[in-house]
XYZ file of C-alpha atoms in Angstrom:
704
model
C 104.108 120.693 120.853
C 100.634 120.604 119.315
C 98.094 117.533 119.192
C 97.740 116.813 115.451
C 94.118 118.159 114.240
C 92.246 116.384 111.799
C 92.603 116.633 107.923
C 91.373 119.816 106.416
C 88.934 118.039 103.926
C 85.628 119.368 105.072
C 85.160 116.346 107.525
C 85.231 116.947 111.235
C 88.550 117.406 112.878
C 88.158 114.370 115.026
C 86.941 111.517 112.656
C 85.571 108.132 113.754
C 87.975 105.442 115.112
C 88.859 103.329 112.020
C 88.705 100.412 114.176
C 85.496 101.024 116.038
C 83.471 98.392 114.559
C 86.167 95.796 114.631
C 86.115 92.818 117.013
C 89.789 93.181 117.471
C 91.448 95.884 119.553
C 93.725 98.385 117.965
C 96.589 96.651 119.831
C 96.190 93.619 117.700
C 96.285 94.919 114.218
C 99.120 95.858 112.077
C 98.300 99.471 111.129
C 96.952 102.569 112.683
C 94.845 103.936 110.160
C 96.335 107.461 109.889
C 99.242 109.439 108.435
C 100.730 112.839 109.219
C 100.613 115.753 106.568
C 103.362 118.229 107.247
C 102.616 121.665 105.272
C 106.026 123.161 105.380
C 104.893 126.500 103.472
C 102.791 127.498 106.467
C 104.140 125.385 109.321
C 101.006 123.334 109.972
C 100.496 119.637 110.556
C 97.529 117.686 110.217
C 96.054 114.104 110.433
C 94.613 112.175 107.501
C 92.755 108.991 108.088
C 93.400 106.168 105.610
C 90.304 103.987 105.002
C 90.816 100.202 105.610
C 90.176 99.251 102.019
C 93.172 101.407 100.850
C 95.339 99.123 103.022
C 93.685 96.025 101.368
C 94.312 97.360 97.844
C 97.788 98.678 98.321
C 99.073 97.251 101.570
C 101.295 99.884 103.022
C 104.847 101.420 102.371
C 105.300 102.587 98.680
C 101.807 100.980 97.665
C 99.777 103.502 99.569
C 102.648 105.981 98.837
C 102.178 105.470 95.133
C 98.383 105.824 95.312
C 98.527 109.060 97.350
C 101.509 110.679 95.327
C 100.005 109.749 91.780
C 97.139 112.047 92.972
C 98.855 114.973 94.874
C 102.049 115.595 92.659
C 100.987 117.601 89.643
C 102.236 116.457 86.225
C 105.380 118.086 85.369
C 106.481 119.141 89.033
C 110.070 120.150 89.684
C 111.528 117.316 91.699
C 113.391 119.765 93.908
C 110.361 122.136 93.767
C 107.658 122.812 96.390
C 105.000 120.803 94.380
C 106.981 117.592 94.967
C 105.640 115.517 97.955
C 108.046 113.563 100.021
C 106.726 110.482 101.878
C 108.184 108.248 104.403
C 105.907 105.331 104.568
C 106.421 102.128 106.754
C 105.203 98.847 105.426
C 102.040 97.128 106.441
C 103.900 94.368 108.679
C 106.473 96.995 110.031
C 106.421 97.027 113.765
C 104.649 93.648 114.111
C 106.069 90.121 115.231
C 106.226 89.254 111.632
C 109.689 90.508 110.775
C 108.605 93.912 109.473
C 110.806 96.668 110.012
C 111.206 98.570 106.665
C 109.949 101.915 105.384
C 110.138 103.483 101.987
C 110.859 107.016 101.028
C 108.662 107.992 97.890
C 108.662 111.192 95.829
C 109.258 112.305 92.122
C 112.728 111.520 91.480
C 115.431 114.294 90.547
C 117.749 111.611 89.283
C 115.280 110.356 86.676
C 112.489 112.609 86.590
C 109.836 109.792 87.001
C 108.699 107.770 90.161
C 111.173 107.609 92.923
C 111.344 105.349 96.018
C 114.023 103.926 98.343
C 113.823 101.189 100.783
C 115.459 101.399 104.265
C 115.636 99.181 107.483
C 116.617 100.118 110.937
C 114.155 101.007 113.521
C 112.654 104.386 112.178
C 109.605 102.551 110.526
C 108.646 100.612 113.506
C 108.978 103.594 115.757
C 106.889 105.705 113.489
C 104.108 103.129 113.801
C 104.553 102.645 117.450
C 103.885 106.462 117.866
C 100.518 105.617 116.171
C 101.218 106.775 112.480
C 101.552 104.813 109.232
C 103.358 107.570 107.135
C 104.281 111.107 106.963
C 104.060 113.288 103.913
C 105.870 116.525 103.341
C 104.378 119.437 101.161
C 105.766 122.501 100.058
C 109.236 123.816 101.264
C 110.276 125.452 104.577
C 112.212 128.681 104.605
C 114.730 127.696 106.959
C 116.024 124.343 108.205
C 113.572 122.410 110.311
C 113.077 118.846 111.851
C 109.988 117.208 112.689
C 109.370 115.895 116.364
C 106.862 113.124 116.781
C 105.890 112.042 120.183
C 102.536 109.988 119.863
C 99.802 112.463 118.846
C 102.136 115.465 119.697
C 103.782 116.397 116.324
C 105.765 119.671 115.829
C 108.059 121.456 113.333
C 111.174 122.483 115.231
C 114.075 124.762 114.306
C 117.117 122.922 112.771
C 119.549 125.557 112.273
C 122.119 124.419 114.816
C 122.044 120.901 113.117
C 122.277 122.150 109.458
C 125.614 121.081 108.141
C 126.193 118.197 110.526
C 126.750 114.662 109.315
C 123.964 112.035 109.398
C 125.493 109.881 112.141
C 126.649 113.114 114.131
C 123.043 114.571 114.062
C 121.441 111.320 115.029
C 123.593 111.066 117.858
C 122.787 114.669 118.966
C 119.195 113.930 118.787
C 119.334 110.857 120.784
C 121.402 112.633 123.378
C 118.648 115.434 123.405
C 115.459 113.207 123.391
C 116.763 109.939 124.821
C 117.749 106.373 123.478
C 114.142 105.290 122.998
C 114.143 107.639 119.828
C 114.571 106.695 116.232
C 115.952 109.346 113.619
C 115.675 109.699 109.879
C 117.961 112.354 108.664
C 120.235 113.694 105.858
C 123.846 114.459 105.830
C 125.418 117.323 104.031
C 124.918 115.891 100.528
C 121.204 116.098 101.005
C 121.415 119.722 102.210
C 123.292 120.464 99.076
C 120.684 118.681 96.804
C 123.266 115.919 95.555
C 121.330 113.390 93.544
C 123.425 110.776 95.216
C 121.865 111.658 98.537
C 119.767 109.368 100.677
C 117.823 109.346 104.059
C 119.877 107.874 106.943
C 118.664 105.860 110.062
C 120.657 103.919 112.735
C 123.999 105.357 111.703
C 124.112 103.333 108.398
C 120.830 102.182 107.159
C 120.189 104.361 104.179
C 117.205 104.822 101.871
C 119.835 105.572 99.397
C 118.484 105.570 95.777
C 116.296 107.738 93.600
C 117.815 111.072 95.062
C 115.212 111.138 97.930
C 117.927 112.828 100.143
C 117.993 115.666 97.677
C 114.335 116.026 97.829
C 114.388 116.023 101.657
C 117.120 118.649 101.594
C 115.158 120.761 99.091
C 112.340 120.869 101.600
C 114.823 122.089 104.256
C 114.061 119.030 106.523
C 117.102 117.792 108.406
C 115.485 115.057 110.269
C 112.377 113.272 111.609
C 112.855 112.457 115.312
C 110.248 109.900 116.702
C 109.868 109.194 120.420
C 108.744 105.911 121.763
C 107.942 105.164 125.398
C 107.823 101.696 126.838
C 109.396 98.548 125.683
C 109.473 97.186 122.156
C 107.128 94.356 123.369
C 104.646 97.052 124.798
C 104.946 99.019 121.567
C 104.493 96.074 119.296
C 101.567 96.139 116.861
C 99.655 93.018 116.275
C 101.082 91.472 119.395
C 98.520 88.778 119.762
C 99.994 85.507 121.363
C 99.113 83.229 118.316
C 100.771 85.868 116.186
C 103.912 85.624 118.101
C 103.831 81.863 117.969
C 103.375 81.802 114.183
C 106.551 84.071 113.995
C 108.464 81.762 116.048
C 107.350 78.613 113.913
C 108.357 80.464 110.678
C 111.849 81.405 112.135
C 112.576 77.978 113.099
C 111.102 76.418 110.055
C 112.810 78.251 107.046
C 114.773 81.002 108.241
C 117.249 79.281 110.234
C 119.523 78.250 107.270
C 119.929 81.558 105.700
C 120.215 83.382 109.323
C 123.476 81.291 109.822
C 124.948 82.693 106.594
C 123.894 86.216 107.063
C 124.524 86.552 110.809
C 127.895 84.935 110.035
C 129.021 87.023 107.019
C 126.392 89.476 105.959
C 126.058 90.393 102.440
C 129.951 90.449 101.949
C 129.746 86.838 102.157
C 128.914 86.753 98.327
C 131.835 89.371 97.362
C 134.421 86.744 96.224
C 132.004 84.381 94.574
C 130.219 87.167 92.908
C 133.477 88.289 91.291
C 134.274 84.799 90.175
C 130.916 83.947 88.524
C 130.753 87.261 86.519
C 127.945 88.676 88.799
C 130.131 91.597 90.071
C 130.877 94.258 87.448
C 134.682 95.033 87.290
C 136.605 98.210 86.140
C 133.319 100.197 85.287
C 131.665 97.363 83.616
C 134.594 97.001 81.211
C 136.620 94.016 82.787
C 136.494 90.355 83.954
C 137.025 89.920 87.624
C 139.215 86.827 87.492
C 141.417 88.260 84.719
C 142.073 91.871 86.012
C 141.542 91.479 89.752
C 143.244 88.323 90.863
C 143.475 89.274 94.389
C 139.606 89.477 94.668
C 139.620 86.791 97.332
C 140.766 89.264 99.903
C 137.401 90.794 99.846
C 135.694 87.715 101.053
C 133.120 87.542 103.583
C 135.707 85.797 105.897
C 138.078 88.612 105.554
C 135.402 91.233 106.645
C 134.220 89.156 109.668
C 135.675 86.879 112.327
C 135.217 83.353 112.448
C 131.627 82.023 112.360
C 130.116 82.060 115.896
C 127.808 79.319 117.577
C 124.339 80.100 118.628
C 125.622 80.301 122.199
C 128.197 82.815 121.152
C 125.579 84.963 119.240
C 123.415 84.554 122.259
C 120.589 83.008 120.206
C 117.480 82.349 122.364
C 116.703 78.674 121.785
C 112.931 79.431 122.475
C 112.613 82.018 119.784
C 115.635 81.346 117.420
C 116.354 85.135 117.690
C 119.235 87.208 119.067
C 118.401 89.333 121.972
C 115.824 92.230 121.322
C 116.278 95.382 123.203
C 115.518 98.993 122.653
C 119.285 99.939 122.315
C 120.015 96.995 119.781
C 123.062 96.144 121.851
C 124.804 93.700 119.489
C 126.828 90.686 120.602
C 130.718 90.956 120.413
C 132.228 88.903 117.555
C 134.820 86.147 118.084
C 138.552 86.293 117.312
C 140.117 87.234 113.923
C 140.808 84.862 110.989
C 144.416 84.653 110.857
C 144.861 87.837 112.564
C 143.700 89.696 109.553
C 139.836 90.017 109.553
C 138.090 93.229 110.575
C 136.681 92.343 114.030
C 133.134 93.272 114.443
C 130.007 92.717 116.391
C 126.659 91.696 114.604
C 123.203 93.239 115.077
C 119.926 93.291 112.901
C 117.354 95.671 111.861
C 114.403 95.893 114.589
C 113.392 92.470 115.299
C 115.035 90.820 112.290
C 115.957 87.140 112.776
C 118.679 87.391 109.941
C 120.941 89.794 112.046
C 122.886 90.590 108.742
C 124.441 93.741 109.933
C 127.537 94.251 111.796
C 129.647 97.024 113.460
C 133.481 96.928 113.175
C 135.789 96.823 116.096
C 139.208 97.433 114.590
C 141.020 97.137 111.524
C 143.457 94.167 110.346
C 146.148 96.521 109.608
C 146.353 99.237 112.299
C 145.977 100.338 115.827
C 143.118 101.793 117.539
C 143.100 105.508 118.146
C 140.630 107.013 120.366
C 137.301 106.265 119.032
C 138.958 105.539 115.429
C 140.558 102.595 113.761
C 143.762 104.069 111.983
C 145.156 101.805 109.289
C 148.576 102.493 107.954
C 150.050 100.382 105.175
C 151.522 100.913 101.611
C 148.257 102.188 100.215
C 147.722 104.894 102.773
C 146.047 105.821 105.866
C 142.493 105.285 106.488
C 140.405 106.265 109.233
C 137.150 105.228 110.371
C 135.195 105.049 113.844
C 135.791 101.637 115.575
C 131.886 101.256 115.608
C 131.199 101.899 111.915
C 128.893 99.709 109.956
C 130.458 96.839 108.069
C 130.427 97.607 104.426
C 127.685 95.616 102.463
C 128.240 93.705 99.255
C 127.125 96.638 96.950
C 129.573 98.995 98.491
C 132.457 96.526 98.509
C 131.827 96.033 94.689
C 131.029 99.651 93.749
C 134.096 101.053 95.486
C 136.127 97.672 95.164
C 135.809 95.703 92.038
C 134.576 98.845 89.971
C 137.677 100.658 90.913
C 140.228 97.682 90.943
C 140.880 97.628 94.771
C 140.530 94.936 97.495
C 141.781 97.188 100.288
C 139.395 96.440 103.246
C 140.526 99.302 105.008
C 139.608 101.741 102.384
C 136.323 99.985 101.712
C 135.391 100.561 105.365
C 136.423 104.030 105.299
C 134.366 104.587 102.228
C 131.370 102.877 103.721
C 131.558 105.085 106.770
C 132.008 108.357 105.065
C 129.159 107.689 102.642
C 126.990 107.005 105.790
C 128.296 110.369 107.362
C 127.651 112.443 104.161
C 124.327 110.610 103.515
C 125.462 109.272 100.274
C 124.354 106.119 98.245
C 127.406 104.114 98.036
C 126.403 102.413 94.709
C 126.029 105.864 93.225
C 129.192 107.342 94.778
C 131.624 104.426 93.940
C 130.418 103.836 90.330
C 130.401 107.672 89.629
C 134.108 107.556 90.803
C 134.853 104.625 88.423
C 133.279 106.596 85.530
C 135.372 109.538 86.395
C 138.645 107.252 86.663
C 137.921 105.943 83.061
C 137.310 109.525 81.859
C 140.513 110.555 83.425
C 142.371 107.453 81.784
C 141.148 108.440 78.359
C 142.177 112.200 78.483
C 138.561 113.509 78.870
C 139.500 115.255 82.068
C 143.030 116.015 83.770
C 144.530 117.031 87.102
C 143.694 120.603 86.377
C 139.955 119.495 86.223
C 140.232 117.222 89.449
C 142.199 119.667 91.451
C 145.198 117.585 91.455
C 143.531 114.204 92.485
C 145.061 111.508 90.590
C 142.055 109.395 89.286
C 143.558 106.099 88.469
C 142.473 102.501 89.131
C 143.547 100.982 92.418
C 144.545 104.399 93.691
C 142.843 104.095 97.096
C 143.917 107.533 98.238
C 142.686 109.396 95.212
C 139.235 107.348 95.379
C 138.766 108.576 99.239
C 139.868 112.131 98.226
C 137.295 112.318 95.561
C 134.651 110.747 97.788
C 135.144 113.550 100.254
C 134.911 116.175 97.460
C 131.486 114.445 96.444
C 130.092 114.580 99.894
C 131.086 118.004 100.625
C 130.153 119.176 96.937
C 133.395 120.926 96.602
C 135.826 121.192 93.575
C 135.504 118.427 90.857
C 133.169 116.477 93.273
C 130.604 119.155 92.680
C 130.424 118.039 89.047
C 130.112 114.379 90.177
C 127.604 114.904 92.904
C 124.651 114.490 90.848
C 125.723 111.164 89.357
C 127.361 110.224 86.093
C 124.503 111.289 83.634
C 124.848 115.042 84.684
C 128.749 114.548 84.998
C 129.118 113.117 81.399
C 126.863 115.941 80.027
C 129.100 118.621 81.817
C 132.373 116.888 80.644
C 131.001 116.647 77.055
C 129.877 120.305 77.221
C 133.350 121.336 78.392
C 135.050 119.331 75.609
C 132.506 120.000 72.948
C 131.908 116.406 72.067
C 130.016 113.442 73.338
C 132.865 111.004 74.393
C 131.980 110.992 77.986
C 128.747 109.107 77.288
C 130.764 105.951 76.321
C 131.870 105.607 79.906
C 128.489 105.921 81.555
C 127.257 102.985 83.417
C 123.886 104.319 84.634
C 120.354 103.756 83.213
C 118.219 106.846 82.777
C 120.144 108.724 85.361
C 120.403 105.924 88.210
C 123.907 104.304 88.697
C 123.700 100.577 88.041
C 123.910 98.222 90.877
C 126.654 95.406 91.167
C 124.766 92.595 89.441
C 125.547 91.819 85.760
C 122.278 91.264 83.701
C 124.438 88.914 81.188
C 124.486 86.488 84.230
C 120.477 86.858 84.849
C 118.551 88.317 81.956
C 115.735 89.626 83.950
C 117.962 92.093 85.484
C 118.154 93.591 82.123
C 114.538 94.100 81.947
C 114.361 95.429 85.593
C 117.264 98.003 84.934
C 115.892 99.196 81.856
C 112.053 99.158 82.153
C 111.319 99.495 85.984
C 109.996 102.892 86.991
C 112.865 103.105 89.286
C 115.738 102.039 86.811
C 118.943 100.459 87.729
C 117.471 98.726 90.666
C 118.406 95.234 91.533
C 115.885 94.901 94.472
C 112.902 95.251 92.161
C 113.321 91.512 90.806
C 114.174 88.318 92.713
C 114.797 85.577 90.069
C 113.683 82.550 92.282
C 110.390 83.734 93.584
C 106.882 82.652 92.492
C 103.892 84.016 94.190
C 101.550 81.802 96.263
C 98.564 82.664 94.205
C 98.716 82.061 90.220
C 101.635 79.901 89.315
C 103.980 81.753 87.152
C 106.470 80.066 85.167
C 109.767 79.601 86.909
C 112.751 81.430 85.393
C 114.877 79.131 83.030
C 118.093 78.166 84.776
C 120.139 78.586 81.620
C 120.435 82.099 81.183
C 120.426 81.793 77.363
C 116.991 80.376 77.463
C 114.194 83.100 76.995
C 111.162 80.882 77.185
C 108.626 82.356 79.507
C 110.926 85.032 80.876
C 108.326 87.951 80.423
C 105.621 86.169 82.391
C 107.791 84.922 85.006
C 109.257 88.343 85.447
C 105.816 89.911 85.907
C 104.931 87.770 88.590
C 108.370 88.035 90.399
C 108.173 91.849 90.255
C 104.645 91.750 91.621
C 105.894 89.584 94.634
C 108.596 92.183 95.038
C 106.156 94.925 95.451
C 104.135 92.906 98.087
C 107.246 92.339 100.031
C 108.304 96.099 99.900
C 104.840 97.357 100.587
C 104.560 95.051 103.646
C 107.972 96.169 104.866
C 109.425 93.065 104.754
C 113.217 92.184 104.319
C 113.978 90.766 100.934
C 116.318 88.135 102.689
C 113.210 86.945 104.588
C 111.477 86.797 101.355
C 114.141 84.643 99.860
C 113.695 82.185 102.543
C 109.835 82.108 103.015
C 107.475 79.979 100.918
C 105.429 82.549 99.110
C 101.975 81.151 100.530
C 103.208 82.635 103.865
C 102.385 86.037 102.854
C 98.561 85.666 103.005
C 99.040 83.866 106.326
C 101.118 86.424 107.867
C 99.060 89.488 106.696
C 95.732 87.839 107.807
C 97.039 87.013 111.228
C 97.797 90.670 111.932
C 94.626 92.409 110.380
C 92.030 90.016 110.654
C 91.392 89.897 106.926
C 90.907 86.913 104.833
C 93.129 87.912 101.739
C 94.284 85.044 99.319
C 97.370 84.721 97.356
C 95.406 86.083 94.365
C 94.298 89.074 96.275
C 97.903 89.920 97.225
C 98.979 89.325 93.568
C 96.386 91.896 92.483
C 97.786 94.326 95.051
C 101.197 94.057 93.596
C 99.742 94.370 90.108
C 97.941 97.638 91.158
C 101.230 98.945 92.651
C 103.341 98.069 89.477
C 100.919 99.731 87.395
C 100.581 103.063 89.472
C 104.365 103.311 89.678
C 104.695 102.963 85.735
C 101.752 105.441 85.113
C 103.320 108.000 87.330
C 106.707 107.520 85.596
C 105.082 107.858 82.024
C 103.024 110.674 82.814
C 106.040 112.518 83.804
C 107.597 111.993 80.317
C 109.999 109.151 81.239
C 109.410 106.449 78.738
C 111.579 103.471 79.959
C 112.025 102.073 76.497
C 113.911 105.289 75.377
C 116.365 105.444 78.410
C 119.907 105.537 78.101
C 121.556 102.075 79.004
C 125.186 101.186 78.376
C 126.114 98.599 76.010
C 128.398 97.018 78.371
C 125.262 95.866 80.344
C 124.053 93.567 77.488
C 127.025 92.908 75.307
C 126.680 95.558 72.681
C 129.035 96.101 69.973
C 132.677 96.333 71.173
C 131.792 95.439 74.813
C 131.422 91.532 74.607
C 133.391 89.798 77.174
C 136.149 87.334 75.626
C 137.048 85.435 78.790
C 135.391 84.375 81.923
C 131.965 82.922 82.851
C 130.107 85.582 80.618
C 132.387 85.088 77.531
C 130.406 85.961 74.301
C 127.283 86.438 76.121
C 124.971 88.888 74.163
C 121.431 89.552 75.412
C 118.567 89.789 73.080
C 117.150 92.779 74.677
C 114.324 93.353 72.234
C 112.896 89.971 73.034
C 113.389 90.586 77.008
C 111.556 93.880 76.929
C 108.754 93.145 74.607
C 107.967 89.780 76.388
C 107.737 91.681 79.702
C 105.812 94.618 78.527
C 103.343 92.237 76.656
C 102.946 90.071 79.940
C 102.063 93.410 81.705
C 99.757 94.537 78.991
C 101.858 97.602 78.640
C 102.424 99.318 75.231
C 105.614 98.078 73.826
C 106.618 101.579 72.499
C 105.358 103.912 75.189
C 104.931 101.537 78.180
C 101.588 102.937 78.852
C 99.466 100.508 80.772
C 96.251 99.783 78.558
C 92.806 101.146 79.600
C 91.674 97.323 79.872
C 94.488 96.680 82.229
C 93.880 99.534 84.508
C 90.237 99.224 84.659
C 90.562 95.414 85.425
C 92.602 96.145 88.530
C 90.392 99.074 89.695
C 92.463 101.858 88.405
C 89.989 103.587 86.015
C 90.691 106.982 87.470
C 94.492 106.391 86.461
C 93.386 105.590 82.824
C 91.482 108.797 82.606
C 94.298 110.684 84.014
C 96.526 109.142 81.384
C 93.912 109.563 78.564
C 94.319 106.010 77.388
């Protein structure tokens, strides 16, 4: 392996230490001040130093990613071609005591043609920063499969031919066997290798940067994995590990995280499955049904059915001094308690690196079957479903996209679907909802058994759903047609039939499949789904947040009240950009008072940023993402969006909690665009706006 040289920009190879003039030692700050550039065309790697001001302006994660990629990806670049740049960027707080563990994959999206990013937890982000790096950018394309090995300053490009074709979980295990347990792996599965737009990047067996087709971009570059080695213990590696910082983290956990922690550690996101189906949040039957009408057995998908009884702090091995579960480099989770009435999927809980929520879990056994060697094999009237006994518990989005969307509540099928999506490296939202689109096409005669290769695509047919999932993951048979999502699939079906009937059954926005939250219940989701640079993204808006600088109007509690929604949404979305760019979990954000962000960031950087400073950083990131998207020809106002999403003609629900709700989408969109100072027809940011936030060069590039 070779020591990484300096950036090839005319400067000396060994540039000055970015912390040389600081009073703090590098061990006490949250960032390393450098990233890796991997140039796949010629097989070289080099170091690039990032100035401190860039961290202040863009924080980290996709904030810095957006700044770098706007400048480095040429307009009109092919998302799967050599001119696209893929970045894996940890957040500013990632790897510190302040709960940061996330990284973002950034690139031009093959799904939408605009800005693409995807968020991931696990331990890859912290390990990359422990190794001394704040990100890695990939340029060009390799001729043959490779993986990147990072061991401190030693970075090398290695041959990955023997790993090409392996599943994401399989290859992660192989690299940990080769390089040791103190290793983190970000990799693609077969779907990424075969350039599926539904492909993500996998870490820790089931944490995926799943959206925007980022796995396809990694596959197009012939990069199978990034392997990061870290010596020492997590405490020795931790950035910003000053005693006062650890005390601040402990106080924050005890003060406001504990109530949410009890819920998430007990039930995970599946805890909202039943309630969301009852209140209208969960879409049902490809967004065409009402949960309480067409899926009365929905209570079978409750968090209690996916989990054992809630455990006490003693059973969870919570440290009373820190309020945290045990932290160790192997992330060994504590076993769960007994089943609920003998039916719940037994599991053991765990969290991403140093996360106090511990919302994740690994299954131990099925409620219906026996445990074969290494696998739960569940046999009942709906078929046989196999998945490893240590597979991740399905999250809410998976339960809804494969469950309510396809009219099934079979826990074993949902667990199996979740596992195989992780192994193939597939976005569970995209895979589950694309199958529901195909079922409705089948039901209406647009496709038949000859098209599907004999797979019976009907509602509640768990065997058919699983069979089609495997075909999508392998890109075989009819799965090849579905592997790029429903926008591409609908176009191919319509071309085959000589009409446009498949468009009626699409439930994507601009090429990205919708998540499992109905905007008719919370109207700002419409604006997010339709207008965000990454469309159909529920994680770009959080309805209850206000940033701790300027006071934005709170969202009206009555979902039919449109007063101040645009201004509120602007502030809330900027708050989300801060959360994502710092590498924070959004569940922490839901619990934390917003004025804690300046306190946390300043504690691990030595800066003196105010809430207004951070809001300005969020606004810069928001404008950069939109500028990139519009530059690439993706006008959010012109995107396809399904009438079922807002209550268009012939789609208004007649029963249930959202009966007769029709969104005023024109008001929602124009209010938000006006609040952002973006053109209401083109979505272009104004020159005045860009200049006011320090982005004059972006205004010049856009010719506004």
